[in-house]
mmCIF file of C-alpha atoms in Angstrom:
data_model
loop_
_atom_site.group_PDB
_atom_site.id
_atom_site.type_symbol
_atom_site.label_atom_id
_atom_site.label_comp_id
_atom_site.label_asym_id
_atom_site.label_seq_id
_atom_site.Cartn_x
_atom_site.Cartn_y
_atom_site.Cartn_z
ATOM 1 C CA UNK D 79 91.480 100.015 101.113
ATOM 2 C CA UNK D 80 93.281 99.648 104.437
ATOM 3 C CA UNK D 81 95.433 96.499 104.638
ATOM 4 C CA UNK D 82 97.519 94.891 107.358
ATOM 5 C CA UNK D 83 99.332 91.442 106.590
ATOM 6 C CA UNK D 84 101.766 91.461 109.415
ATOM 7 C CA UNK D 85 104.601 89.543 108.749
ATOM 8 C CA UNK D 86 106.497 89.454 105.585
ATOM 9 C CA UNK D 87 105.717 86.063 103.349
ATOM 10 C CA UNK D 88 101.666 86.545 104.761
ATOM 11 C CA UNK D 89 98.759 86.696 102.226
ATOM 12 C CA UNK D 90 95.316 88.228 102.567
ATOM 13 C CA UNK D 91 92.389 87.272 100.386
ATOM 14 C CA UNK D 92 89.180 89.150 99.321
ATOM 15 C CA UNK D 93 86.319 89.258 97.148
ATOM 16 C CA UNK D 94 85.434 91.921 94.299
ATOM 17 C CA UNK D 95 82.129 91.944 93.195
ATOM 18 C CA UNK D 96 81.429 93.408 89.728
ATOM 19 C CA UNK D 97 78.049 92.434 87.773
ATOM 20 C CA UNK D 98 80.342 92.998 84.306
ATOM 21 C CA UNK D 99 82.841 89.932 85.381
ATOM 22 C CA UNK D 100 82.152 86.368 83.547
ATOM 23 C CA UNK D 101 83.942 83.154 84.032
ATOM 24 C CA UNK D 102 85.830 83.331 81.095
ATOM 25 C CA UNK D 103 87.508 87.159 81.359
ATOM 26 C CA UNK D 104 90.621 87.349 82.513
ATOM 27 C CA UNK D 105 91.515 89.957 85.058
ATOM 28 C CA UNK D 106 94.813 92.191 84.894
ATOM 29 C CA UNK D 107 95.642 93.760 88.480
ATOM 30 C CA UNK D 108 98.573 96.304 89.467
ATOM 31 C CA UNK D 109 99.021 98.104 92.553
ATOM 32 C CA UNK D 110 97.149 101.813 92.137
ATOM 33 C CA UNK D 111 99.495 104.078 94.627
ATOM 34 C CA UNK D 112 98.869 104.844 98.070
ATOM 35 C CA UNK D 113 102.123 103.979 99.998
ATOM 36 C CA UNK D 114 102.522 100.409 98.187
ATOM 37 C CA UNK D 115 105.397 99.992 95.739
ATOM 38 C CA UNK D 116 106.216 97.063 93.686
ATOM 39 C CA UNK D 117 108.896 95.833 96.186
ATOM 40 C CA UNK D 118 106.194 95.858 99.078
ATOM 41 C CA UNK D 119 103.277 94.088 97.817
ATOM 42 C CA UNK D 120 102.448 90.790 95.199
ATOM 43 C CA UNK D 121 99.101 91.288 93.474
ATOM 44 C CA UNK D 122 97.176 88.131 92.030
ATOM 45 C CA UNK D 123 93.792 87.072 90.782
ATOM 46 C CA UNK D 124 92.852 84.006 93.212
ATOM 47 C CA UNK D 125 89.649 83.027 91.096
ATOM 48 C CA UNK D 126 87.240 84.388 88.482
ATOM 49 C CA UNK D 127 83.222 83.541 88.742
ATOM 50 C CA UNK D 128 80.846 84.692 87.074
ATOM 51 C CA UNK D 129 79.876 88.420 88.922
ATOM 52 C CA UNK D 130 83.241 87.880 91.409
ATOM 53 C CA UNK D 131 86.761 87.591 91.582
ATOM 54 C CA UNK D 132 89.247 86.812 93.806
ATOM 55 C CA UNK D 133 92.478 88.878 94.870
ATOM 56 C CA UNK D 134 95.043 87.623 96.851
ATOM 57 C CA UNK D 135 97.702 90.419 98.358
ATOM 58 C CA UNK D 136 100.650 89.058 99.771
ATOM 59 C CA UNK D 137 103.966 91.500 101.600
ATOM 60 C CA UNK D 138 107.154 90.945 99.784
ATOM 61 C CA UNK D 139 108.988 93.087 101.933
ATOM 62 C CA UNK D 140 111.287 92.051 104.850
ATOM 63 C CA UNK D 141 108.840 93.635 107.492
ATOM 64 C CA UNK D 142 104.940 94.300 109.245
ATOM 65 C CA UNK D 143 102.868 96.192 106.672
ATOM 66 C CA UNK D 144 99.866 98.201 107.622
ATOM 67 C CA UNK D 145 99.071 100.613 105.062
ATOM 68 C CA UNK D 146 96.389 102.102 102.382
ATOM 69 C CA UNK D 147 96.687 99.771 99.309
ATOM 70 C CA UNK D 148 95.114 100.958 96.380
ATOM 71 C CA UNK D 149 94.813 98.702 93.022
ATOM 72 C CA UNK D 150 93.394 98.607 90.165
ATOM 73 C CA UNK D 151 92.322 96.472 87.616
ATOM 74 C CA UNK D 152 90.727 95.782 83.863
ATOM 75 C CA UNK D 153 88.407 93.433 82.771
ATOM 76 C CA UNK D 154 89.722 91.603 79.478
ATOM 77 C CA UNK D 155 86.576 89.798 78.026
ATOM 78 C CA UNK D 156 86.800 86.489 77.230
ATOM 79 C CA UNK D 157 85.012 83.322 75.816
ATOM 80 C CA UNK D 158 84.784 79.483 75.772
ATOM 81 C CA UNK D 159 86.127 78.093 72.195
#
């Protein structure tokens, strides 16, 4: 997806709806390709609900990003002991 977070240090949070997510998985994320690197971008799972979870992408570099972002993730399932 297109993303712009325009100053280096800002964060921008969305939603990801997936019917197979519970509470208790745990998500894995990594940055998929487009133009985003490693050095560019910070990846993190804000929240996990049951159906949703939240990713927050944040620009590590030393400038104004506006770029395609792809990333994916996994769904590790989990449980309650």
């Amino acid at each position: 997806f297109p993303v712009t977070i325009g100053f280096p240090g800002a964060s921008a949070r969305f939603t990801v709806n997936n019917s197979t997510v519970s509470s208790t998985d745990v998500i894995i994320l990594n940055l998929g390709g487009g133009f985003a690197t490693g050095n560019t971008y910070r990846v993190q799972i804000d929240e996990v609900s049951t159906g949703t979870f939240a990713v927050v992408i944040t620009n590590t570099s030393a400038g104004s990003l506006s770029e395609a972002v792809r990333i994916n993730f996994a769904v590790i399932k989990g449980s309650h002991t």
